[in-house]
Amino acid sequence: GNSVTQMEGPVTLSEEAFLTINCTYTATGYPSLFWYVQYPGEGLQLLLKATKADDKGSNKGFEATYRKETTSFHLEKGSVQVSDSAVYFCALTHTGNQFYFGTGTSLTVIP
Amino acid sequence: DSGVTQTPKHLITATGQRVTLRCSPRSGDLSVYWYQQSLDQGLQFLIQYYNGEERAKGNILERFSAQQFPDLHSELNLSSLELGDSALYFCASSPYEGATYEQYFGPGTRLTVT
């Protein structure tokens, strides 16, 4: 079946550090892949997405590349800020409009 | 502010009871999605409606049901509540039917079953 596995948190980084949050998926065919972010006390917001292999999604300095060969969609940012502190969810959708989310990775950025 | 509203914000009820959660999508959005977020199960997709019709079903229990009304608002009904149903319930809306389009999430309804 379809599933998403993302790295366990919590992750704590100093401001301006490099961020990687790993995400791998299991799905038949070619799912669409997403990163959503949840700030404290709020609902989820779409951060970026990629709908086909080798696509790179990017937004607000975050990037992720859809790697079919490694079934991965790792989230990266070159220099994190305190305002990036949030929970990050990797997700996929496939035929039938069902969504599958990872367990979420909590990121705290300290000044 | 995503433009999606959910009521109530908080709900405390007893086991065995029934509750209704309400979601108003962004103006013009035809799709509504429901999700459950709990500590032990994470974020789970429950169900999607598009323009009044059910389009996709996820891990929704038989005790739960949903509908989308002609004015496009949606309700999630939870019955015979159990302690394990305590969770944050989100709805999200989208202009289109396909799940690859961005979904706009509401602030959630926190349900506590005692």
Tab-separated table of C-alpha atoms in Angstrom:
chain	number	residue	atom	x	y	z
A	1	GLY	CA	0.000	0.000	0.000
A	2	ASN	CA	0.888	3.669	0.078
A	3	SER	CA	2.857	5.110	2.974
A	4	VAL	CA	5.258	7.860	3.932
A	5	THR	CA	8.163	7.569	6.340
A	6	GLN	CA	9.899	10.649	7.621
A	7	MET	CA	12.727	11.128	10.039
A	8	GLU	CA	11.970	11.182	13.706
A	9	GLY	CA	12.224	14.424	15.564
A	10	PRO	CA	12.514	16.621	17.313
A	11	VAL	CA	15.211	18.480	15.453
A	12	THR	CA	16.949	21.440	17.083
A	13	LEU	CA	19.185	23.714	15.038
A	14	SER	CA	20.923	27.008	15.499
A	15	GLU	CA	19.878	29.915	13.328
A	16	GLU	CA	21.537	29.857	9.880
A	17	ALA	CA	22.243	26.111	10.071
A	18	PHE	CA	21.492	23.764	7.174
A	19	LEU	CA	18.322	21.726	7.433
A	20	THR	CA	17.523	18.316	6.008
A	21	ILE	CA	14.395	16.381	6.878
A	22	ASN	CA	14.316	12.980	5.253
A	23	CYS	CA	11.194	11.564	3.660
A	24	THR	CA	10.794	8.302	1.793
A	25	TYR	CA	7.649	6.857	0.359
A	26	THR	CA	6.081	3.627	-0.770
A	27	ALA	CA	3.601	3.771	-3.610
A	28	THR	CA	2.870	2.087	-6.885
A	29	GLY	CA	3.195	4.199	-9.978
A	30	TYR	CA	3.821	7.913	-9.727
A	31	PRO	CA	2.344	9.653	-6.713
A	32	SER	CA	2.397	13.401	-6.130
A	33	LEU	CA	4.518	14.468	-3.168
A	34	PHE	CA	4.073	17.346	-0.750
A	35	TRP	CA	5.605	19.054	2.229
A	36	TYR	CA	3.190	20.745	4.593
A	37	VAL	CA	4.107	22.904	7.579
A	38	GLN	CA	2.147	23.383	10.789
A	39	TYR	CA	2.979	26.382	12.942
A	40	PRO	CA	1.991	26.243	16.619
A	41	GLY	CA	-1.760	26.452	17.109
A	42	GLU	CA	-2.525	26.555	13.402
A	43	GLY	CA	-3.680	24.269	10.627
A	44	LEU	CA	-1.385	22.914	7.967
A	45	GLN	CA	-0.101	25.015	5.090
A	46	LEU	CA	1.296	23.724	1.843
A	47	LEU	CA	5.021	24.439	1.706
A	48	LEU	CA	5.897	22.874	-1.637
A	49	LYS	CA	4.981	20.032	-3.942
A	50	ALA	CA	6.215	17.961	-6.872
A	51	THR	CA	3.969	15.997	-9.159
A	52	LYS	CA	6.429	14.014	-11.255
A	53	ALA	CA	9.845	12.417	-11.009
A	54	ASP	CA	12.824	14.815	-10.968
A	55	ASP	CA	10.588	17.803	-10.273
A	56	LYS	CA	11.936	20.187	-7.678
A	57	GLY	CA	9.472	21.991	-5.448
A	58	SER	CA	10.620	25.187	-3.776
A	59	ASN	CA	9.172	27.900	-1.581
A	60	LYS	CA	10.478	30.324	1.076
A	61	GLY	CA	14.022	28.978	0.694
A	62	PHE	CA	12.925	25.359	1.154
A	63	GLU	CA	13.502	22.793	-1.591
A	64	ALA	CA	12.713	19.135	-2.215
A	65	THR	CA	13.379	16.979	-5.263
A	66	TYR	CA	11.187	14.051	-6.270
A	67	ARG	CA	13.599	11.118	-6.633
A	68	LYS	CA	11.900	8.121	-8.149
A	69	GLU	CA	15.017	5.928	-8.010
A	70	THR	CA	15.374	6.333	-4.240
A	71	THR	CA	11.644	6.936	-3.549
A	72	SER	CA	12.578	10.035	-1.605
A	73	PHE	CA	11.492	13.653	-1.230
A	74	HIS	CA	13.880	15.145	1.315
A	75	LEU	CA	13.261	18.694	2.518
A	76	GLU	CA	16.239	21.074	2.637
A	77	LYS	CA	16.926	24.663	3.511
A	78	GLY	CA	20.303	26.284	3.406
A	79	SER	CA	19.906	28.672	6.330
A	80	VAL	CA	17.085	28.266	8.833
A	81	GLN	CA	15.530	31.079	10.817
A	82	VAL	CA	13.777	31.115	14.163
A	83	SER	CA	10.514	31.675	12.285
A	84	ASP	CA	10.943	28.259	10.617
A	85	SER	CA	10.232	26.534	13.929
A	86	ALA	CA	7.222	24.327	13.210
A	87	VAL	CA	6.191	20.751	12.496
A	88	TYR	CA	6.856	19.548	8.959
A	89	PHE	CA	4.819	16.804	7.299
A	90	CYS	CA	5.707	14.866	4.197
A	91	ALA	CA	2.695	13.550	2.291
A	92	LEU	CA	1.690	11.799	-0.874
A	93	THR	CA	-1.428	11.436	-2.902
A	94	HIS	CA	-2.146	8.895	-5.530
A	95	THR	CA	-5.077	7.798	-7.612
A	96	GLY	CA	-8.329	8.203	-5.777
A	97	ASN	CA	-7.446	11.463	-4.022
A	98	GLN	CA	-6.429	9.807	-0.767
A	99	PHE	CA	-3.725	11.521	1.212
A	100	TYR	CA	-1.045	9.768	3.233
A	101	PHE	CA	0.985	11.753	5.746
A	102	GLY	CA	4.192	11.044	7.564
A	103	THR	CA	4.307	11.326	11.327
A	104	GLY	CA	5.670	14.860	11.264
A	105	THR	CA	9.047	16.242	12.281
A	106	SER	CA	9.217	18.993	14.851
A	107	LEU	CA	11.851	21.636	14.152
A	108	THR	CA	13.046	24.160	16.699
A	109	VAL	CA	15.500	26.847	15.615
A	110	ILE	CA	17.360	28.638	18.382
A	111	PRO	CA	18.909	32.095	18.007
B	1	ASP	CA	-5.985	33.176	7.921
B	2	SER	CA	-6.766	30.500	5.320
B	3	GLY	CA	-10.397	31.530	4.869
B	4	VAL	CA	-11.615	28.140	6.094
B	5	THR	CA	-13.667	28.271	9.270
B	6	GLN	CA	-14.415	25.461	11.668
B	7	THR	CA	-16.791	25.367	14.588
B	8	PRO	CA	-16.646	24.764	17.412
B	9	LYS	CA	-13.004	25.357	18.359
B	10	HIS	CA	-13.188	23.046	21.325
B	11	LEU	CA	-15.633	20.320	22.242
B	12	ILE	CA	-15.714	18.230	25.386
B	13	THR	CA	-18.146	15.358	25.565
B	14	ALA	CA	-18.626	11.966	27.162
B	15	THR	CA	-18.171	8.486	25.791
B	16	GLY	CA	-21.151	7.204	23.870
B	17	GLN	CA	-22.273	10.648	22.778
B	18	ARG	CA	-22.644	12.080	19.280
B	19	VAL	CA	-21.184	15.364	18.019
B	20	THR	CA	-21.217	17.358	14.812
B	21	LEU	CA	-18.272	19.351	13.571
B	22	ARG	CA	-18.837	22.055	11.003
B	23	CYS	CA	-16.610	23.385	8.259
B	24	SER	CA	-17.117	26.339	5.932
B	25	PRO	CA	-14.734	26.269	2.980
B	26	ARG	CA	-13.128	29.269	1.352
B	27	SER	CA	-15.444	31.169	-0.908
B	28	GLY	CA	-15.637	29.396	-4.258
B	29	ASP	CA	-13.915	26.185	-3.139
B	30	LEU	CA	-15.844	23.067	-4.118
B	31	SER	CA	-13.766	20.388	-2.395
B	32	VAL	CA	-13.759	19.723	1.323
B	33	TYR	CA	-11.416	17.276	3.037
B	34	TRP	CA	-11.585	16.017	6.618
B	35	TYR	CA	-8.563	14.900	8.647
B	36	GLN	CA	-7.991	13.554	12.139
B	37	GLN	CA	-4.795	14.401	13.999
B	38	SER	CA	-4.008	12.443	17.148
B	39	LEU	CA	-0.848	11.758	19.105
B	40	ASP	CA	-0.855	8.022	18.531
B	41	GLN	CA	-2.038	7.867	14.913
B	42	GLY	CA	-0.663	11.090	13.502
B	43	LEU	CA	-2.509	12.855	10.704
B	44	GLN	CA	-5.064	10.684	8.930
B	45	PHE	CA	-7.156	11.515	5.902
B	46	LEU	CA	-10.813	10.710	6.550
B	47	ILE	CA	-12.941	11.735	3.584
B	48	GLN	CA	-13.300	14.148	0.672
B	49	TYR	CA	-16.384	15.754	-0.830
B	50	TYR	CA	-16.569	17.642	-4.073
B	51	ASN	CA	-19.593	19.759	-4.893
B	52	GLY	CA	-21.814	17.727	-2.622
B	53	GLU	CA	-20.632	14.269	-3.603
B	54	GLU	CA	-18.272	11.921	-1.831
B	55	ARG	CA	-15.066	11.555	-3.835
B	56	ALA	CA	-12.535	9.731	-1.689
B	57	LYS	CA	-12.549	7.802	1.526
B	58	GLY	CA	-9.651	7.169	3.853
B	59	ASN	CA	-9.478	5.721	7.336
B	60	ILE	CA	-12.921	6.795	8.386
B	61	LEU	CA	-14.680	4.661	10.961
B	62	GLU	CA	-18.210	3.447	10.374
B	63	ARG	CA	-19.287	5.466	13.435
B	64	PHE	CA	-18.253	8.612	11.558
B	65	SER	CA	-20.094	10.137	8.648
B	66	ALA	CA	-19.883	13.351	6.696
B	67	GLN	CA	-21.817	15.327	4.163
B	68	GLN	CA	-21.478	18.448	2.095
B	69	PHE	CA	-24.495	20.671	1.701
B	70	PRO	CA	-25.678	22.695	-1.319
B	71	ASP	CA	-24.074	25.831	0.143
B	72	LEU	CA	-20.816	23.796	0.210
B	73	HIS	CA	-20.336	23.751	3.953
B	74	SER	CA	-19.617	20.343	5.374
B	75	GLU	CA	-20.364	18.519	8.585
B	76	LEU	CA	-18.546	15.598	10.173
B	77	ASN	CA	-20.710	13.520	12.480
B	78	LEU	CA	-19.048	11.374	15.111
B	79	SER	CA	-21.234	8.957	17.044
B	80	SER	CA	-20.847	6.411	19.853
B	81	LEU	CA	-17.752	8.317	20.860
B	82	GLU	CA	-14.840	6.530	22.475
B	83	LEU	CA	-11.878	7.875	24.409
B	84	GLY	CA	-9.677	7.155	21.399
B	85	ASP	CA	-11.652	9.586	19.272
B	86	SER	CA	-10.112	12.472	21.187
B	87	ALA	CA	-8.151	14.359	18.556
B	88	LEU	CA	-7.832	17.508	16.526
B	89	TYR	CA	-10.122	17.416	13.493
B	90	PHE	CA	-9.170	19.565	10.538
B	91	CYS	CA	-11.044	20.359	7.428
B	92	ALA	CA	-9.415	21.714	4.311
B	93	SER	CA	-10.832	23.111	1.111
B	94	SER	CA	-9.679	23.384	-2.458
B	95	PRO	CA	-11.162	24.867	-5.604
B	96	TYR	CA	-10.764	21.634	-7.533
B	97	GLU	CA	-11.508	17.962	-7.246
B	98	GLY	CA	-7.994	16.600	-7.705
B	99	ALA	CA	-5.849	16.086	-4.641
B	100	THR	CA	-2.721	17.510	-6.267
B	101	TYR	CA	-4.053	21.032	-5.859
B	102	GLU	CA	-3.256	23.035	-2.756
B	103	GLN	CA	-5.558	22.491	0.170
B	104	TYR	CA	-6.300	25.315	2.601
B	105	PHE	CA	-6.647	24.111	6.157
B	106	GLY	CA	-8.925	25.441	8.848
B	107	PRO	CA	-7.742	25.967	12.435
B	108	GLY	CA	-9.263	22.689	13.609
B	109	THR	CA	-11.739	21.495	16.206
B	110	ARG	CA	-10.241	19.937	19.295
B	111	LEU	CA	-12.457	17.103	20.519
B	112	THR	CA	-11.981	15.700	24.000
B	113	VAL	CA	-13.939	12.600	24.950
B	114	THR	CA	-14.070	11.903	28.691
